[in-house]
Amino acid sequence: MSDRHDNRTSPAGPRFHFLSVVSLGMLALLVGLIVALFASSLSYESLSLRHVVYLAGSPEILAAMQLSLTSSLLTLAAVMIFAVPAGYALARYRFPGRALADAIVDMPLVVPPVIIGLSLVMFLSTGTGQTIESGLKAGGWSLQSTFGIVLCQFFLCVPYAVRSAKTAFLEVDRSLEQTALTLGCTRWQAFRKVTLPLARNGLVAGGVVAWARALGVFGPMLVLLASAQVKVETMSTHIYLELSSGNLEFAIAATAIMMVLAGAALLAVHALAPGRKWS
Amino acid sequence: MLALDSLSLRVGDFWLREVTLRVANGEYFVLLGPTGSGKSLLLECLCGLRRSESGRIRLGDRDVTHLAPHQRKVGYLPQQSLLFPHLSVRANLMFAPRLRGLSRRQARDLADPIIRSLGLGNLLDRRPGELSAGQARLVALGRALAAHPDLLLLDEPVGALDEPGRREVCQQLRRAHKDFGATTIHVCSSLAEAALVADRVGILAAGRLVQIGRLEDIRLQPAGAEVSRLLQIDKRELL
């Protein structure tokens, strides 16, 4: 209650009133609940930190982690390739169907994730899907392997990056681009030398959120896992399978790794947030 | 020489109609008019940020009417300074030279006379957010000059400054004009400001260029009621 911002904006009078007590109380309760939720998953009595570290080094967990990291990084690359131009288009251009395109990009956010996996499996059963699948297999790929995982993660995560990119580009004053044009920049140079550096933090934050989401995608993975002829076990499905087999220790070890990665992503996003606006 | 022939531009319900104008090489021309008369629109059209409906813009022997902004060699100082906030003052000043592929050293050599002329030497390592409004205007002017434009457009360059700041920046504008000789169009709505800098003045009212001439001549023989009204308003400012 005593930071610089509050000193400047708070009117005179009692520091604690109904609104502040309720809002701060609810915030404290929410933070407490979230911390308690995650802490409880790591406080399993018969499991020490050393034990968790040991289990985390098991071949199964390492393989799942490798697949999760590989697929989520590939997804991140694919997401950014689409999200940056798409976010720019939504932020800068007025065109017929813009509102519809904007809404459709958000669709994966409101559709239950399992539907994405199911749609992919259904797509595989169509003539087009089978043609694509046979083409992929000729190149050593398959929709039911890493490629399929990346597709599921892509559709679930791309809205986060597009939203973030759109907001980041909206925050860059369009007149700065126009000024760059009058200084001799082509449109591409103005984008690369002015807009992109100014939107950078927002784009990176969006990418980090998308990557963290990709790492944790579960619903579609389960559908893919059920239909796959090969092993497509990511960290999230690995936790589920270990839990189903009664191997709670392995599930918790994998959970700990996921939480460390998620925590790192959260820190990265918050570290970037204050610098989003240049003054 | 800048030559505008029957230049027309429409934005919504507003029309900039049939603007015909000649500005000689090295001339400091002031476009004077009340708010909403179309001054900024005309500048945006000249630098290529807006397309004209009809008419022609020639710069020397080049027809630039349909050229993209980066092909025109027209420097533009918008109403807000619009310095690039992620770059230092030095990097802002070297932006256009570096864009042309000059090395850092060559760009610095090119920017140095501008820095000296505008007195920006002690600001070079600052960020735009650390500048006063007047300093930011001068840096933006320096950045535009460093692009070596054939034509320099200044949109209300001292509009946001207090009176002493206006005078000081106007003097520096004239000094820079003398040092670098760029053909300049300076837009403002103040007669006093025009008197400080102009070689010639054009009066723009409701989208039409209604009178062009030396300021003294316009004062003596205003062409019509609109110009008289504008001069009456501004006489109070001059007192």
Coordinates of C-alpha atoms in Angstrom, one line a residue:
Chain A
M1 CA 0.0 0.0 0.0
S2 CA 2.9 2.3 0.2
D3 CA 4.5 2.2 -3.3
R4 CA 5.1 5.3 -5.4
H5 CA 2.1 4.8 -7.6
D6 CA -0.3 4.6 -4.7
N7 CA 1.2 7.7 -3.1
R8 CA 0.5 9.7 -6.3
T9 CA -3.0 8.4 -6.9
S10 CA -4.6 7.6 -3.5
P11 CA -6.9 10.4 -2.2
A12 CA -6.5 11.5 1.4
G13 CA -8.5 9.5 4.0
P14 CA -8.2 6.1 5.7
R15 CA -5.8 3.8 4.0
F16 CA -8.0 0.7 4.5
H17 CA -11.6 0.8 3.4
F18 CA -14.1 -1.7 2.3
L19 CA -12.9 -1.8 -1.4
S20 CA -9.2 -2.2 -0.5
V21 CA -9.9 -4.9 2.1
V22 CA -12.1 -7.0 -0.1
S23 CA -9.9 -6.7 -3.3
L24 CA -6.6 -7.3 -1.5
G25 CA -8.2 -10.1 0.6
M26 CA -9.5 -11.8 -2.6
L27 CA -6.1 -11.5 -4.2
A28 CA -4.3 -13.0 -1.2
L29 CA -6.9 -15.8 -1.1
L30 CA -6.4 -16.6 -4.8
V31 CA -2.6 -16.5 -4.5
G32 CA -2.8 -18.8 -1.4
L33 CA -5.1 -21.3 -3.2
I34 CA -2.8 -21.5 -6.3
V35 CA 0.3 -21.9 -4.1
A36 CA -1.4 -24.5 -2.0
L37 CA -2.6 -26.4 -5.0
F38 CA 0.9 -26.8 -6.5
A39 CA 2.7 -27.2 -3.2
S40 CA 0.4 -30.1 -2.3
S41 CA 1.4 -32.0 -5.5
L42 CA 5.0 -31.7 -4.5
S43 CA 4.6 -32.6 -0.8
Y44 CA 4.0 -36.3 -1.1
E45 CA 5.3 -37.7 2.2
S46 CA 7.4 -40.6 1.0
L47 CA 9.2 -38.6 -1.7
S48 CA 12.4 -36.6 -1.0
L49 CA 13.9 -34.1 -3.3
R50 CA 16.8 -36.5 -4.0
H51 CA 14.3 -39.2 -4.9
V52 CA 12.5 -36.9 -7.3
V53 CA 15.8 -36.0 -9.0
Y54 CA 16.7 -39.6 -9.3
L55 CA 13.3 -40.5 -10.8
A56 CA 13.5 -37.6 -13.1
G57 CA 16.6 -39.1 -14.6
S58 CA 14.8 -42.3 -15.6
P59 CA 14.9 -43.2 -19.3
E60 CA 11.1 -43.0 -19.6
I61 CA 10.9 -39.5 -18.2
L62 CA 14.0 -38.4 -20.2
A63 CA 12.4 -39.7 -23.4
A64 CA 9.1 -37.9 -22.6
M65 CA 10.9 -34.8 -21.8
Q66 CA 12.9 -34.9 -25.0
L67 CA 9.8 -35.4 -27.0
S68 CA 8.0 -32.6 -25.2
L69 CA 10.9 -30.2 -25.6
T70 CA 11.5 -31.1 -29.3
S71 CA 7.8 -30.8 -30.2
S72 CA 7.2 -27.7 -28.2
L73 CA 10.2 -25.9 -29.7
L74 CA 9.1 -26.9 -33.2
T75 CA 5.6 -25.7 -32.3
L76 CA 7.1 -22.4 -31.0
A77 CA 8.9 -21.8 -34.4
A78 CA 5.8 -22.6 -36.4
V79 CA 3.6 -20.5 -34.1
M80 CA 5.9 -17.4 -34.4
I81 CA 6.1 -17.8 -38.2
F82 CA 2.3 -17.4 -38.3
A83 CA 1.7 -15.2 -35.3
V84 CA 3.9 -12.3 -36.1
P85 CA 2.5 -11.5 -39.6
A86 CA -1.0 -12.5 -38.5
G87 CA -0.8 -10.2 -35.5
Y88 CA 0.5 -7.4 -37.6
A89 CA -2.3 -7.8 -40.2
L90 CA -4.9 -7.7 -37.4
A91 CA -3.3 -4.7 -35.8
R92 CA -2.6 -2.7 -38.9
Y93 CA -4.9 -3.5 -41.8
R94 CA -8.7 -3.0 -42.3
F95 CA -10.0 -5.6 -44.7
P96 CA -13.3 -7.4 -45.4
G97 CA -13.8 -10.3 -42.9
R98 CA -11.2 -8.9 -40.5
A99 CA -13.5 -9.3 -37.5
L100 CA -14.4 -12.8 -38.5
A101 CA -10.7 -13.7 -39.0
D102 CA -10.0 -12.3 -35.6
A103 CA -12.7 -14.4 -34.0
I104 CA -11.6 -17.6 -35.9
V105 CA -8.0 -17.2 -34.7
D106 CA -9.4 -17.3 -31.1
M107 CA -11.5 -20.4 -31.8
P108 CA -9.0 -22.9 -30.4
L109 CA -9.2 -21.0 -27.1
V110 CA -12.9 -21.8 -26.7
V111 CA -13.1 -25.2 -28.2
P112 CA -12.4 -28.1 -25.8
P113 CA -8.7 -29.1 -26.5
V114 CA -9.7 -32.8 -26.9
I115 CA -11.6 -31.8 -30.0
I116 CA -8.4 -30.7 -31.7
G117 CA -6.9 -34.2 -31.3
L118 CA -10.2 -35.8 -32.4
S119 CA -10.4 -33.5 -35.5
L120 CA -6.8 -34.5 -36.4
V121 CA -7.6 -38.2 -36.1
M122 CA -10.9 -37.7 -38.1
F123 CA -8.9 -35.8 -40.7
L124 CA -6.5 -38.7 -41.0
S125 CA -9.4 -41.0 -42.0
T126 CA -10.4 -38.8 -44.9
G127 CA -9.0 -39.3 -48.4
T128 CA -7.0 -36.0 -48.2
G129 CA -5.7 -36.9 -44.8
Q130 CA -4.5 -40.3 -46.0
T131 CA -2.9 -38.8 -49.0
I132 CA -1.0 -36.3 -46.8
E133 CA -0.1 -39.1 -44.4
S134 CA 1.3 -41.2 -47.1
G135 CA 3.3 -38.2 -48.5
L136 CA 4.6 -37.5 -45.0
K137 CA 5.5 -41.2 -44.5
A138 CA 7.5 -41.1 -47.7
G139 CA 9.6 -38.3 -46.1
G140 CA 10.0 -40.2 -42.8
W141 CA 7.2 -38.2 -41.0
S142 CA 3.8 -39.1 -39.8
L143 CA 0.8 -37.2 -38.5
Q144 CA 0.7 -39.8 -35.7
S145 CA 4.2 -38.9 -34.5
T146 CA 6.1 -35.7 -33.6
F147 CA 4.5 -34.0 -36.6
G148 CA 1.0 -34.7 -35.3
I149 CA 2.0 -33.6 -31.8
V150 CA 3.3 -30.3 -33.2
L151 CA 0.0 -29.8 -35.2
C152 CA -2.1 -30.3 -32.0
Q153 CA 0.2 -28.0 -30.0
F154 CA 0.2 -25.5 -32.8
F155 CA -3.6 -25.1 -33.0
L156 CA -3.9 -24.9 -29.3
C157 CA -1.2 -22.4 -28.8
V158 CA -1.2 -20.1 -31.8
P159 CA -4.1 -17.9 -30.5
Y160 CA -2.0 -16.8 -27.5
A161 CA 0.9 -15.7 -29.7
V162 CA -1.4 -14.0 -32.2
R163 CA -3.2 -12.1 -29.4
S164 CA 0.1 -11.0 -27.9
A165 CA 1.5 -10.0 -31.2
K166 CA -1.6 -8.0 -32.1
T167 CA -1.4 -6.1 -28.8
A168 CA 2.3 -5.5 -29.2
F169 CA 1.9 -4.1 -32.7
L170 CA -1.1 -2.0 -31.6
E171 CA 1.1 -0.4 -28.9
V172 CA 3.6 0.8 -31.5
D173 CA 2.6 4.2 -32.8
R174 CA 1.8 3.8 -36.5
S175 CA 3.2 7.3 -37.1
L176 CA 6.7 6.0 -36.2
E177 CA 6.5 3.6 -39.2
Q178 CA 5.3 6.5 -41.4
T179 CA 8.2 8.7 -40.2
A180 CA 10.6 5.9 -41.0
L181 CA 9.1 5.8 -44.6
T182 CA 9.9 9.5 -45.0
L183 CA 13.5 8.9 -43.8
G184 CA 14.0 6.5 -46.7
C185 CA 12.8 3.1 -45.4
T186 CA 10.8 0.8 -47.5
R187 CA 7.8 -0.7 -45.8
W188 CA 9.8 -3.9 -44.9
Q189 CA 12.7 -1.8 -43.6
A190 CA 10.3 0.3 -41.5
F191 CA 8.8 -2.9 -40.0
R192 CA 12.2 -4.5 -39.4
K193 CA 14.0 -1.4 -38.0
V194 CA 11.2 0.3 -36.1
T195 CA 8.1 -1.7 -35.5
L196 CA 9.7 -5.1 -34.8
P197 CA 12.2 -3.8 -32.2
L198 CA 9.5 -1.8 -30.4
A199 CA 7.1 -4.8 -30.4
R200 CA 9.8 -7.3 -29.5
N201 CA 9.0 -7.7 -25.8
G202 CA 5.4 -8.4 -26.5
L203 CA 6.3 -10.9 -29.2
V204 CA 8.7 -12.7 -27.0
A205 CA 6.3 -12.8 -24.1
G206 CA 3.6 -14.2 -26.4
G207 CA 6.1 -16.8 -27.7
V208 CA 7.0 -17.8 -24.1
V209 CA 3.3 -18.2 -23.2
A210 CA 2.6 -20.2 -26.3
W211 CA 5.7 -22.5 -25.7
A212 CA 4.6 -23.1 -22.1
R213 CA 1.1 -24.0 -23.2
A214 CA 2.6 -26.3 -25.9
L215 CA 4.6 -28.1 -23.2
G216 CA 1.5 -28.8 -21.2
V217 CA -1.0 -29.8 -24.0
F218 CA -2.7 -32.9 -22.8
G219 CA -6.3 -33.6 -24.2
P220 CA -5.4 -33.8 -27.9
M221 CA -2.3 -35.8 -27.0
L222 CA -4.4 -38.4 -25.3
V223 CA -6.6 -38.9 -28.4
L224 CA -3.5 -39.0 -30.6
L225 CA -1.9 -41.5 -28.2
A226 CA -5.0 -43.7 -28.3
S227 CA -5.0 -43.8 -32.1
A228 CA -1.3 -43.9 -32.7
Q229 CA 0.6 -46.9 -33.9
V230 CA 3.8 -45.4 -32.5
K231 CA 4.8 -44.1 -29.1
V232 CA 3.8 -40.4 -28.8
E233 CA 4.4 -39.9 -25.1
T234 CA 5.0 -36.3 -24.0
M235 CA 5.4 -35.2 -20.4
S236 CA 1.7 -34.5 -19.9
T237 CA 0.6 -37.9 -21.3
H238 CA 3.5 -39.6 -19.4
I239 CA 2.2 -38.2 -16.1
Y240 CA -1.3 -39.5 -16.9
L241 CA 0.0 -42.9 -17.9
E242 CA 2.2 -43.2 -14.8
L243 CA -0.7 -42.2 -12.6
S244 CA -3.0 -44.7 -14.3
S245 CA -0.4 -47.5 -13.6
G246 CA -0.2 -46.5 -10.0
N247 CA 3.4 -45.1 -10.3
L248 CA 2.7 -42.0 -8.3
E249 CA 6.4 -41.3 -7.6
F250 CA 7.2 -41.2 -11.3
A251 CA 4.2 -39.0 -12.0
I252 CA 5.2 -36.5 -9.3
A253 CA 8.8 -36.4 -10.5
A254 CA 7.5 -35.6 -14.0
T255 CA 5.2 -33.0 -12.5
A256 CA 8.1 -31.4 -10.7
I257 CA 10.0 -31.0 -14.0
M258 CA 6.9 -29.5 -15.6
M259 CA 6.5 -27.0 -12.8
V260 CA 10.1 -25.9 -13.0
L261 CA 9.8 -25.3 -16.7
A262 CA 6.4 -23.5 -16.3
G263 CA 8.0 -21.4 -13.5
A264 CA 10.9 -20.4 -15.7
A265 CA 8.4 -19.4 -18.5
L266 CA 6.4 -17.4 -16.0
L267 CA 9.5 -15.6 -14.8
A268 CA 10.5 -14.9 -18.4
V269 CA 7.1 -13.4 -19.2
H270 CA 7.1 -11.2 -16.1
A271 CA 10.7 -10.1 -16.6
L272 CA 9.7 -8.9 -20.1
A273 CA 6.5 -7.2 -19.0
P274 CA 7.8 -3.9 -17.5
G275 CA 9.9 -3.1 -20.6
R276 CA 7.0 -3.6 -23.0
K277 CA 6.4 0.1 -23.3
W278 CA 9.2 2.4 -24.3
S279 CA 9.0 5.9 -22.9
Chain B
M1 CA 12.0 23.8 -57.4
L2 CA 8.8 22.3 -56.0
A3 CA 5.9 22.6 -58.3
L4 CA 2.3 21.6 -57.4
D5 CA -0.2 21.7 -60.2
S6 CA -3.9 21.5 -59.3
L7 CA -3.3 19.1 -56.5
S8 CA -6.5 17.8 -55.0
L9 CA -7.0 15.4 -52.1
R10 CA -10.1 14.2 -50.3
V11 CA -10.3 12.9 -46.7
G12 CA -13.9 12.1 -45.7
D13 CA -16.0 15.2 -46.3
F14 CA -12.9 17.4 -46.5
W15 CA -11.4 18.5 -49.8
L16 CA -8.1 20.0 -50.4
R17 CA -8.8 21.6 -53.8
E18 CA -6.7 22.5 -56.8
V19 CA -3.6 23.6 -54.9
T20 CA -1.1 25.2 -57.3
L21 CA 2.2 26.4 -55.9
R22 CA 5.8 27.0 -56.8
V23 CA 8.6 27.0 -54.1
A24 CA 12.0 28.0 -55.3
N25 CA 15.2 26.0 -54.5
G26 CA 16.4 27.0 -51.1
E27 CA 13.3 29.0 -50.2
Y28 CA 11.8 28.9 -46.7
F29 CA 8.0 28.9 -47.4
V30 CA 5.4 29.1 -44.7
L31 CA 2.0 27.6 -45.1
L32 CA -0.3 29.6 -42.8
G33 CA -3.9 28.8 -41.9
P34 CA -6.3 28.1 -39.1
T35 CA -6.7 24.6 -37.6
G36 CA -8.6 22.3 -40.0
S37 CA -7.6 24.2 -43.1
G38 CA -5.8 21.2 -44.6
K39 CA -2.2 22.2 -44.0
S40 CA -1.1 18.9 -42.5
L41 CA -2.9 17.0 -45.2
L42 CA -1.0 18.8 -47.9
L43 CA 2.3 18.0 -46.2
E44 CA 1.3 14.3 -45.9
C45 CA 0.4 14.3 -49.6
L46 CA 3.8 15.9 -50.5
C47 CA 5.8 13.3 -48.6
G48 CA 3.7 10.5 -50.0
L49 CA 1.9 9.4 -46.9
R50 CA -1.4 10.2 -48.6
R51 CA -2.4 9.7 -52.3
S52 CA -3.7 12.7 -54.2
E53 CA -6.9 12.5 -56.1
S54 CA -5.6 14.5 -59.0
G55 CA -2.9 16.9 -59.9
R56 CA 0.9 16.7 -60.0
I57 CA 3.9 17.1 -57.7
R58 CA 7.2 17.8 -59.3
L59 CA 10.5 18.1 -57.4
G60 CA 13.2 19.5 -59.6
D61 CA 12.9 17.6 -62.8
R62 CA 11.3 14.5 -61.1
D63 CA 7.6 13.8 -61.1
V64 CA 7.1 12.4 -57.6
T65 CA 3.3 12.3 -57.6
H66 CA 3.0 8.5 -57.6
L67 CA 6.3 7.6 -55.9
A68 CA 6.4 5.9 -52.5
P69 CA 7.6 8.0 -49.6
H70 CA 11.1 6.5 -49.5
Q71 CA 11.6 7.3 -53.2
R72 CA 10.7 11.0 -52.9
K73 CA 13.7 12.4 -51.0
V74 CA 11.3 14.5 -49.0
G75 CA 12.0 15.0 -45.3
Y76 CA 9.0 15.3 -43.0
L77 CA 8.8 16.5 -39.4
P78 CA 5.3 15.6 -38.1
Q79 CA 3.5 17.5 -35.4
Q80 CA 4.8 15.1 -32.7
S81 CA 8.5 14.7 -32.8
L82 CA 8.2 10.9 -33.2
L83 CA 11.7 10.1 -32.4
F84 CA 12.4 6.4 -32.4
P85 CA 12.1 5.6 -28.7
H86 CA 14.3 2.4 -28.8
L87 CA 17.2 4.4 -30.2
S88 CA 19.5 7.0 -28.6
V89 CA 19.6 10.5 -30.0
R90 CA 22.8 9.7 -31.9
A91 CA 21.2 6.6 -33.5
N92 CA 18.1 8.6 -34.4
L93 CA 20.4 11.2 -36.1
M94 CA 22.3 8.4 -37.9
F95 CA 19.2 6.5 -38.9
A96 CA 18.8 7.7 -42.5
P97 CA 22.6 7.7 -43.3
R98 CA 22.9 4.2 -42.0
L99 CA 19.9 3.1 -44.0
R100 CA 21.7 4.3 -47.1
G101 CA 24.4 1.8 -46.3
L102 CA 27.0 4.3 -44.9
S103 CA 29.4 3.0 -42.3
R104 CA 29.1 4.2 -38.7
R105 CA 32.0 6.5 -39.3
Q106 CA 30.7 7.9 -42.5
A107 CA 27.3 8.4 -40.9
R108 CA 28.9 10.2 -38.0
D109 CA 30.8 12.5 -40.4
L110 CA 27.6 13.3 -42.2
A111 CA 25.7 14.0 -38.9
D112 CA 28.4 16.0 -37.2
P113 CA 27.7 19.4 -39.0
I114 CA 24.0 19.0 -38.3
I115 CA 24.7 18.2 -34.6
R116 CA 26.9 21.4 -34.4
S117 CA 24.4 23.6 -36.2
L118 CA 21.5 22.5 -34.0
G119 CA 23.6 22.4 -30.8
L120 CA 22.8 18.8 -30.1
G121 CA 26.3 17.7 -28.9
N122 CA 25.4 17.2 -25.3
L123 CA 22.3 15.1 -26.0
L124 CA 23.7 12.4 -28.2
D125 CA 23.7 9.6 -25.6
R126 CA 20.2 10.4 -24.3
R127 CA 17.0 8.5 -25.1
P128 CA 14.1 10.5 -26.6
G129 CA 12.2 10.1 -23.4
E130 CA 14.8 12.1 -21.6
L131 CA 14.5 15.2 -23.9
S132 CA 12.4 18.3 -23.4
A133 CA 9.9 19.1 -26.1
G134 CA 12.1 21.7 -27.7
Q135 CA 15.1 19.4 -27.7
A136 CA 13.1 16.6 -29.2
R137 CA 12.0 18.9 -32.1
L138 CA 15.5 19.8 -32.8
V139 CA 16.7 16.2 -32.8
A140 CA 13.8 15.3 -35.1
L141 CA 14.8 18.2 -37.4
G142 CA 18.4 17.0 -37.4
R143 CA 17.3 13.4 -38.2
A144 CA 15.3 14.7 -41.2
L145 CA 18.2 16.9 -42.4
A146 CA 20.6 13.9 -42.1
A147 CA 18.5 12.2 -44.9
H148 CA 19.6 15.0 -47.2
P149 CA 16.1 15.7 -48.5
D150 CA 15.4 17.8 -51.6
L151 CA 12.5 19.2 -49.7
L152 CA 11.9 19.5 -46.0
L153 CA 8.4 19.7 -44.5
L154 CA 7.9 21.0 -41.0
D155 CA 4.4 20.5 -39.5
E156 CA 3.8 22.9 -36.7
P157 CA 7.5 22.5 -35.6
V158 CA 7.1 24.8 -32.6
G159 CA 3.4 24.4 -31.9
A160 CA 3.8 22.6 -28.6
L161 CA 6.5 25.0 -27.2
D162 CA 6.1 28.0 -24.9
E163 CA 6.9 31.5 -26.3
P164 CA 10.6 31.6 -25.5
G165 CA 11.0 28.1 -26.7
R166 CA 9.2 29.0 -30.0
R167 CA 11.5 31.9 -30.6
E168 CA 14.6 29.9 -29.9
V169 CA 13.6 27.0 -32.0
C170 CA 12.5 29.3 -34.9
Q171 CA 15.9 30.9 -34.8
Q172 CA 17.6 27.6 -34.9
L173 CA 15.3 26.5 -37.8
R174 CA 16.5 29.6 -39.8
R175 CA 20.1 28.9 -38.9
A176 CA 19.8 25.3 -40.0
H177 CA 18.1 26.5 -43.2
K178 CA 21.0 28.9 -43.9
D179 CA 23.6 26.2 -43.1
F180 CA 22.0 23.4 -45.2
G181 CA 19.9 25.3 -47.7
A182 CA 17.1 22.7 -47.9
T183 CA 14.0 24.0 -49.6
T184 CA 11.5 24.1 -46.7
I185 CA 7.8 24.3 -46.2
H186 CA 6.9 25.2 -42.6
V187 CA 3.3 24.8 -41.6
C188 CA 1.8 26.9 -38.8
S189 CA -1.2 28.8 -37.6
S190 CA 0.6 31.7 -36.1
L191 CA 1.4 34.9 -38.0
A192 CA 4.1 35.8 -35.4
E193 CA 5.8 32.5 -36.0
A194 CA 5.6 33.0 -39.8
A195 CA 7.1 36.4 -39.4
L196 CA 10.1 34.9 -37.6
V197 CA 11.1 32.4 -40.4
A198 CA 9.3 33.0 -43.7
D199 CA 10.7 34.1 -47.0
R200 CA 7.2 33.8 -48.5
V201 CA 3.9 32.8 -47.1
G202 CA 0.9 30.9 -48.5
I203 CA -2.5 31.3 -46.8
L204 CA -4.6 28.1 -46.7
A205 CA -8.3 28.3 -45.8
A206 CA -10.9 25.6 -45.9
G207 CA -8.7 23.5 -48.2
R208 CA -7.9 26.2 -50.7
L209 CA -4.7 28.1 -51.1
V210 CA -6.1 31.6 -51.2
Q211 CA -3.1 33.9 -51.2
I212 CA 0.7 33.6 -51.8
G213 CA 3.3 36.3 -51.3
R214 CA 5.6 38.1 -48.9
L215 CA 4.1 38.5 -45.5
E216 CA 4.3 42.3 -45.7
D217 CA 2.4 42.3 -49.0
I218 CA -0.3 40.0 -47.6
R219 CA -0.7 42.2 -44.6
L220 CA -1.1 45.3 -46.8
Q221 CA -3.4 43.6 -49.3
P222 CA -5.2 40.6 -47.9
A223 CA -7.0 38.7 -50.6
G224 CA -10.5 38.4 -49.2
A225 CA -12.3 38.2 -45.9
E226 CA -10.8 34.8 -44.8
V227 CA -7.3 36.2 -45.0
S228 CA -8.3 39.4 -43.3
R229 CA -10.0 37.5 -40.5
L230 CA -6.9 35.3 -40.0
L231 CA -4.6 38.4 -39.9
Q232 CA -6.9 40.1 -37.4
I233 CA -6.8 37.2 -35.1
D234 CA -3.1 37.1 -35.3
K235 CA -2.5 40.8 -34.9
R236 CA -3.4 40.4 -31.3
E237 CA -0.7 37.7 -31.0
L238 CA 1.8 40.1 -32.5
L239 CA 1.1 42.8 -29.9

